[in-house]
Amino acid sequence: MDYSLLATCLAVYRCGSLTKAARLLGISQPAVTGQIRALEGVLRQPLFTRTAKGAVPTDAAHELVRDTADALDALEVAVSRRVRPEELTDRTVHLAGPSEVMSCRVLPALSDLVTGGLRLRLTFGLTDDLVSGLTEGRYDMVVSTRLDRTPGIVTTPLMDECFALVGSAEWAAKIPADAIGRGGAAALEAVPLISYADNLPIIRRYWQTVFGYKPTVVPQVTVPDLRAVLAAVRTGAGISVLPTYLCAKEVDAGEVEVLYHPEIAPLNTLYLATRATADHTLDAVRTHVLAQSRHW
């Protein structure tokens, strides 16, 4: 059975008119008539008598509405809360982005909204995959590592990542900053590099900005999580290039040291991307994240 016929019946019952029900449902009056006749055929009972005053429900219609109205209203509320949410609790918000910034910045920034009833689902991944998921509707909001100009996507600068060359105190003693200043990357050739990926994405950006060329070394350790990279650096396994927000506490505590302070520090802008057809809940989350990001 097509259960939308029940919704049409309820609309006619409450409106008292096929014409008014058609306007309410956004379909033609003949379509409403056809659906009522189809439902009467399924039930094998007449539901309405057409009179000069409108559609008068029969006893069968009264009984049907009594048995189905509450369930139909509940379904309507459940759907409308997701299509047109008005409260933070109306639907789950799906966020996606790099695991480190989502864990260390975005999720903590939303903790007060979570205590207010906001439901979140987080996905970690690479920008290209996540932006595709955003356009396909799998995610509501994405932290992107690049400015996206896809039609229908609204992209707003979120924060600038500043990168630093870091190592343990032991490595700082072996390769002082003045040695790097004099010899450039050559002073680091014998030092194990800890990288996020084999193609050295963050290290390559630093090398090109600070030293003027791409690194040619092979990383000693590759681990696809910057927090794991930080853990390896902190315990003396080698050196790496990390976002300063990620290692600030370790630097302040003396567990990790910035090995070199170049005149121009490499930067990378992160963006907050949403679909242009946002709703109340997404607007609230987006506004809150952007406001909190001013303190990052």
mmCIF file of C-alpha atoms in Angstrom, residues 36-288:
data_model
loop_
_atom_site.group_PDB
_atom_site.id
_atom_site.type_symbol
_atom_site.label_atom_id
_atom_site.label_comp_id
_atom_site.label_asym_id
_atom_site.label_seq_id
_atom_site.Cartn_x
_atom_site.Cartn_y
_atom_site.Cartn_z
ATOM 1 C CA ILE A 36 -8.795 9.342 -2.281
ATOM 2 C CA ARG A 37 -10.427 7.006 -4.792
ATOM 3 C CA ALA A 38 -7.342 4.779 -4.735
ATOM 4 C CA LEU A 39 -7.479 4.590 -0.940
ATOM 5 C CA GLU A 40 -11.202 3.828 -1.032
ATOM 6 C CA GLY A 41 -10.400 1.032 -3.460
ATOM 7 C CA VAL A 42 -7.837 -0.437 -1.066
ATOM 8 C CA LEU A 43 -10.182 -0.190 1.925
ATOM 9 C CA ARG A 44 -13.300 -1.059 -0.081
ATOM 10 C CA GLN A 45 -15.162 1.673 1.770
ATOM 11 C CA PRO A 46 -16.248 5.222 0.844
ATOM 12 C CA LEU A 47 -14.386 7.862 2.851
ATOM 13 C CA PHE A 48 -15.976 11.169 1.818
ATOM 14 C CA THR A 49 -19.259 12.414 0.452
ATOM 15 C CA ARG A 50 -18.927 15.451 -1.806
ATOM 16 C CA THR A 51 -21.501 18.136 -1.004
ATOM 17 C CA ALA A 52 -21.919 21.836 -1.674
ATOM 18 C CA LYS A 53 -20.173 22.501 1.634
ATOM 19 C CA GLY A 54 -17.169 20.335 0.778
ATOM 20 C CA ALA A 55 -15.996 16.797 1.513
ATOM 21 C CA VAL A 56 -17.977 15.266 4.360
ATOM 22 C CA PRO A 57 -16.208 12.318 6.063
ATOM 23 C CA THR A 58 -18.018 9.028 6.427
ATOM 24 C CA ASP A 59 -17.902 6.863 9.532
ATOM 25 C CA ALA A 60 -15.110 4.894 7.863
ATOM 26 C CA ALA A 61 -13.082 8.105 7.455
ATOM 27 C CA HIS A 62 -13.613 9.065 11.099
ATOM 28 C CA GLU A 63 -12.391 5.645 12.191
ATOM 29 C CA LEU A 64 -9.388 5.659 9.820
ATOM 30 C CA VAL A 65 -8.248 9.116 10.927
ATOM 31 C CA ARG A 66 -8.643 8.175 14.575
ATOM 32 C CA ASP A 67 -6.357 5.181 14.055
ATOM 33 C CA THR A 68 -3.698 6.833 11.860
ATOM 34 C CA ALA A 69 -3.547 10.597 12.587
ATOM 35 C CA ASP A 70 -1.108 10.415 15.517
ATOM 36 C CA ALA A 71 1.302 8.183 13.591
ATOM 37 C CA LEU A 72 1.142 10.390 10.492
ATOM 38 C CA ASP A 73 1.718 13.538 12.557
ATOM 39 C CA ALA A 74 4.715 11.911 14.258
ATOM 40 C CA LEU A 75 6.204 11.009 10.876
ATOM 41 C CA GLU A 76 5.695 14.563 9.639
ATOM 42 C CA VAL A 77 7.431 15.981 12.699
ATOM 43 C CA ALA A 78 10.331 13.518 12.383
ATOM 44 C CA VAL A 79 10.911 14.475 8.748
ATOM 45 C CA SER A 80 10.425 18.238 9.152
ATOM 46 C CA ARG A 81 12.856 18.335 12.072
ATOM 47 C CA ARG A 82 15.539 17.064 9.713
ATOM 48 C CA VAL A 83 14.547 19.052 6.644
ATOM 49 C CA ARG A 84 13.756 22.290 8.476
ATOM 50 C CA PRO A 85 15.435 22.030 11.886
ATOM 51 C CA GLU A 86 14.722 24.835 14.323
ATOM 52 C CA GLU A 87 16.521 23.566 17.426
ATOM 53 C CA LEU A 88 19.997 22.140 18.018
ATOM 54 C CA THR A 89 18.388 18.874 19.067
ATOM 55 C CA ASP A 90 16.373 18.478 15.859
ATOM 56 C CA ARG A 91 18.960 16.493 13.913
ATOM 57 C CA THR A 92 22.487 15.101 13.912
ATOM 58 C CA VAL A 93 25.204 17.239 12.303
ATOM 59 C CA HIS A 94 27.883 15.383 10.339
ATOM 60 C CA LEU A 95 31.297 17.083 10.466
ATOM 61 C CA ALA A 96 34.417 15.998 8.615
ATOM 62 C CA GLY A 97 38.017 17.131 8.357
ATOM 63 C CA PRO A 98 41.642 16.339 9.240
ATOM 64 C CA SER A 99 41.749 14.288 12.427
ATOM 65 C CA GLU A 100 44.167 16.579 14.266
ATOM 66 C CA VAL A 101 42.380 19.908 13.838
ATOM 67 C CA MET A 102 38.990 18.273 14.371
ATOM 68 C CA SER A 103 40.184 16.657 17.611
ATOM 69 C CA CYS A 104 42.251 19.543 18.970
ATOM 70 C CA ARG A 105 40.250 22.561 17.815
ATOM 71 C CA VAL A 106 36.801 21.978 16.304
ATOM 72 C CA LEU A 107 35.364 19.366 18.672
ATOM 73 C CA PRO A 108 36.457 21.168 21.879
ATOM 74 C CA ALA A 109 34.997 24.414 20.470
ATOM 75 C CA LEU A 110 31.582 22.736 20.166
ATOM 76 C CA SER A 111 31.495 21.176 23.632
ATOM 77 C CA ASP A 112 29.067 23.755 25.033
ATOM 78 C CA LEU A 113 26.653 23.182 22.119
ATOM 79 C CA VAL A 114 26.920 19.439 22.743
ATOM 80 C CA THR A 115 25.921 19.933 26.372
ATOM 81 C CA GLY A 116 22.987 21.957 25.022
ATOM 82 C CA GLY A 117 21.754 18.944 23.063
ATOM 83 C CA LEU A 118 23.667 19.093 19.757
ATOM 84 C CA ARG A 119 24.352 15.652 18.262
ATOM 85 C CA LEU A 120 27.561 15.275 16.259
ATOM 86 C CA ARG A 121 29.095 12.621 14.041
ATOM 87 C CA LEU A 122 32.719 13.149 13.017
ATOM 88 C CA THR A 123 34.593 11.681 10.068
ATOM 89 C CA PHE A 124 38.325 12.066 9.491
ATOM 90 C CA GLY A 125 39.939 12.052 6.069
ATOM 91 C CA LEU A 126 41.610 13.937 3.226
ATOM 92 C CA THR A 127 40.166 17.108 1.754
ATOM 93 C CA ASP A 128 39.335 15.844 -1.756
ATOM 94 C CA ASP A 129 37.303 12.917 -0.433
ATOM 95 C CA LEU A 130 35.581 14.988 2.224
ATOM 96 C CA VAL A 131 34.588 17.823 -0.120
ATOM 97 C CA SER A 132 33.118 15.251 -2.502
ATOM 98 C CA GLY A 133 31.143 13.865 0.422
ATOM 99 C CA LEU A 134 29.933 17.373 1.240
ATOM 100 C CA THR A 135 28.589 17.974 -2.275
ATOM 101 C CA GLU A 136 26.953 14.530 -2.237
ATOM 102 C CA GLY A 137 25.220 15.247 1.068
ATOM 103 C CA ARG A 138 27.128 12.734 3.193
ATOM 104 C CA TYR A 139 28.580 15.512 5.359
ATOM 105 C CA ASP A 140 27.074 18.796 6.539
ATOM 106 C CA MET A 141 30.302 20.666 7.181
ATOM 107 C CA VAL A 142 33.926 20.076 6.229
ATOM 108 C CA VAL A 143 37.199 21.587 7.421
ATOM 109 C CA SER A 144 39.153 21.835 4.176
ATOM 110 C CA THR A 145 42.852 22.419 3.555
ATOM 111 C CA ARG A 146 42.110 24.373 0.371
ATOM 112 C CA LEU A 147 39.714 27.002 -0.925
ATOM 113 C CA ASP A 148 36.945 25.193 -2.778
ATOM 114 C CA ARG A 149 35.029 26.959 -5.550
ATOM 115 C CA THR A 150 32.545 24.161 -6.264
ATOM 116 C CA PRO A 151 29.114 25.652 -7.095
ATOM 117 C CA GLY A 152 26.756 25.371 -4.146
ATOM 118 C CA ILE A 153 29.578 25.243 -1.575
ATOM 119 C CA VAL A 154 30.221 28.175 0.767
ATOM 120 C CA THR A 155 33.849 28.300 1.960
ATOM 121 C CA THR A 156 35.022 30.614 4.759
ATOM 122 C CA PRO A 157 38.592 31.000 6.120
ATOM 123 C CA LEU A 158 38.767 29.268 9.500
ATOM 124 C CA MET A 159 42.351 29.493 10.753
ATOM 125 C CA ASP A 160 45.972 29.735 9.659
ATOM 126 C CA GLU A 161 48.253 26.859 10.533
ATOM 127 C CA CYS A 162 51.795 28.010 11.295
ATOM 128 C CA PHE A 163 54.442 25.297 10.912
ATOM 129 C CA ALA A 164 57.584 24.840 12.999
ATOM 130 C CA LEU A 165 60.639 22.592 12.741
ATOM 131 C CA VAL A 166 60.672 20.717 16.046
ATOM 132 C CA GLY A 167 62.698 18.117 17.893
ATOM 133 C CA SER A 168 63.523 16.927 21.393
ATOM 134 C CA ALA A 169 65.984 18.757 23.639
ATOM 135 C CA GLU A 170 68.603 16.161 22.724
ATOM 136 C CA TRP A 171 68.289 16.890 19.013
ATOM 137 C CA ALA A 172 68.239 20.631 19.697
ATOM 138 C CA ALA A 173 71.604 20.286 21.388
ATOM 139 C CA LYS A 174 73.030 18.354 18.412
ATOM 140 C CA ILE A 175 71.768 20.750 15.741
ATOM 141 C CA PRO A 176 71.673 24.295 17.173
ATOM 142 C CA ALA A 177 69.695 26.956 15.357
ATOM 143 C CA ASP A 178 72.803 28.834 14.207
ATOM 144 C CA ALA A 179 74.005 25.682 12.435
ATOM 145 C CA ILE A 180 70.724 25.554 10.513
ATOM 146 C CA GLY A 181 71.003 29.275 9.824
ATOM 147 C CA ARG A 182 74.480 28.815 8.321
ATOM 148 C CA GLY A 183 74.041 25.490 6.539
ATOM 149 C CA GLY A 184 70.322 25.420 5.829
ATOM 150 C CA ALA A 185 68.814 21.983 5.240
ATOM 151 C CA ALA A 186 72.302 20.505 4.909
ATOM 152 C CA ALA A 187 72.598 20.717 8.699
ATOM 153 C CA LEU A 188 69.675 18.273 8.957
ATOM 154 C CA GLU A 189 70.813 15.617 6.498
ATOM 155 C CA ALA A 190 71.944 13.120 9.137
ATOM 156 C CA VAL A 191 68.865 13.577 11.345
ATOM 157 C CA PRO A 192 65.939 11.078 11.182
ATOM 158 C CA LEU A 193 62.792 12.676 9.794
ATOM 159 C CA ILE A 194 59.335 11.739 11.074
ATOM 160 C CA SER A 195 56.712 12.384 8.417
ATOM 161 C CA TYR A 196 52.925 12.295 7.997
ATOM 162 C CA ALA A 197 53.293 10.641 4.576
ATOM 163 C CA ASP A 198 55.992 9.320 2.258
ATOM 164 C CA ASN A 199 55.741 12.378 -0.013
ATOM 165 C CA LEU A 200 56.542 14.652 2.954
ATOM 166 C CA PRO A 201 53.581 17.034 2.462
ATOM 167 C CA ILE A 202 54.181 19.310 5.479
ATOM 168 C CA ILE A 203 57.949 18.944 5.521
ATOM 169 C CA ARG A 204 58.077 19.734 1.793
ATOM 170 C CA ARG A 205 56.142 22.974 2.328
ATOM 171 C CA TYR A 206 58.561 24.003 5.074
ATOM 172 C CA TRP A 207 61.675 23.107 3.056
ATOM 173 C CA GLN A 208 60.451 25.035 0.020
ATOM 174 C CA THR A 209 59.477 28.128 2.018
ATOM 175 C CA VAL A 210 62.480 28.253 4.355
ATOM 176 C CA PHE A 211 65.297 26.608 2.388
ATOM 177 C CA GLY A 212 64.102 27.262 -1.155
ATOM 178 C CA TYR A 213 63.959 23.709 -2.494
ATOM 179 C CA LYS A 214 62.177 20.389 -2.060
ATOM 180 C CA PRO A 215 63.601 17.840 0.394
ATOM 181 C CA THR A 216 65.207 14.780 -1.150
ATOM 182 C CA VAL A 217 65.522 12.692 2.010
ATOM 183 C CA VAL A 218 63.482 9.576 2.782
ATOM 184 C CA PRO A 219 61.587 9.755 6.092
ATOM 185 C CA GLN A 220 62.799 7.418 8.815
ATOM 186 C CA VAL A 221 59.255 6.999 10.159
ATOM 187 C CA THR A 222 55.958 7.556 8.334
ATOM 188 C CA VAL A 223 52.729 7.677 10.327
ATOM 189 C CA PRO A 224 49.434 9.171 9.061
ATOM 190 C CA ASP A 225 48.583 11.005 12.282
ATOM 191 C CA LEU A 226 50.310 14.214 13.331
ATOM 192 C CA ARG A 227 49.715 13.420 16.995
ATOM 193 C CA ALA A 228 51.718 10.215 16.522
ATOM 194 C CA VAL A 229 54.410 12.249 14.750
ATOM 195 C CA LEU A 230 54.510 14.551 17.780
ATOM 196 C CA ALA A 231 54.805 11.578 20.135
ATOM 197 C CA ALA A 232 57.774 10.246 18.148
ATOM 198 C CA VAL A 233 59.444 13.655 18.148
ATOM 199 C CA ARG A 234 58.860 14.119 21.867
ATOM 200 C CA THR A 235 60.553 10.822 22.674
ATOM 201 C CA GLY A 236 63.596 11.640 20.551
ATOM 202 C CA ALA A 237 62.988 9.407 17.530
ATOM 203 C CA GLY A 238 63.770 12.279 15.179
ATOM 204 C CA ILE A 239 62.631 15.710 14.038
ATOM 205 C CA SER A 240 59.625 16.881 12.054
ATOM 206 C CA VAL A 241 57.580 19.878 10.955
ATOM 207 C CA LEU A 242 54.297 20.304 12.849
ATOM 208 C CA PRO A 243 51.519 22.878 13.187
ATOM 209 C CA THR A 244 52.324 25.066 16.171
ATOM 210 C CA TYR A 245 48.826 24.650 17.657
ATOM 211 C CA LEU A 246 49.440 20.911 17.913
ATOM 212 C CA CYS A 247 52.741 21.075 19.791
ATOM 213 C CA ALA A 248 52.331 24.331 21.762
ATOM 214 C CA LYS A 249 51.841 22.592 25.120
ATOM 215 C CA GLU A 250 54.871 20.359 24.582
ATOM 216 C CA VAL A 251 56.998 23.362 23.587
ATOM 217 C CA ASP A 252 55.858 25.328 26.653
ATOM 218 C CA ALA A 253 56.630 22.321 28.861
ATOM 219 C CA GLY A 254 60.124 21.920 27.355
ATOM 220 C CA GLU A 255 59.332 18.443 26.040
ATOM 221 C CA VAL A 256 59.794 19.634 22.452
ATOM 222 C CA GLU A 257 61.863 22.522 21.120
ATOM 223 C CA VAL A 258 61.518 24.676 18.031
ATOM 224 C CA LEU A 259 64.823 24.079 16.249
ATOM 225 C CA TYR A 260 64.775 27.099 13.971
ATOM 226 C CA HIS A 261 62.938 30.411 13.704
ATOM 227 C CA PRO A 262 62.931 31.509 10.050
ATOM 228 C CA GLU A 263 62.125 35.057 8.996
ATOM 229 C CA ILE A 264 59.074 33.798 7.119
ATOM 230 C CA ALA A 265 57.246 30.925 8.783
ATOM 231 C CA PRO A 266 55.260 28.635 6.459
ATOM 232 C CA LEU A 267 51.500 29.070 6.742
ATOM 233 C CA ASN A 268 48.529 27.067 5.542
ATOM 234 C CA THR A 269 44.952 28.366 5.654
ATOM 235 C CA LEU A 270 42.167 26.010 6.689
ATOM 236 C CA TYR A 271 38.604 26.657 5.514
ATOM 237 C CA LEU A 272 35.149 25.812 6.800
ATOM 238 C CA ALA A 273 32.969 24.548 3.950
ATOM 239 C CA THR A 274 29.196 24.034 3.992
ATOM 240 C CA ARG A 275 26.504 23.654 1.383
ATOM 241 C CA ALA A 276 24.778 26.881 0.425
ATOM 242 C CA THR A 277 21.425 25.441 1.527
ATOM 243 C CA ALA A 278 22.169 25.564 5.237
ATOM 244 C CA ASP A 279 19.577 25.400 8.024
ATOM 245 C CA HIS A 280 19.158 26.731 11.545
ATOM 246 C CA THR A 281 21.223 23.997 13.173
ATOM 247 C CA LEU A 282 24.080 24.236 10.669
ATOM 248 C CA ASP A 283 24.040 28.036 10.853
ATOM 249 C CA ALA A 284 24.377 27.842 14.638
ATOM 250 C CA VAL A 285 27.263 25.363 14.456
ATOM 251 C CA ARG A 286 29.034 27.297 11.703
ATOM 252 C CA THR A 287 28.684 30.633 13.539
ATOM 253 C CA HIS A 288 29.928 29.101 16.771
#
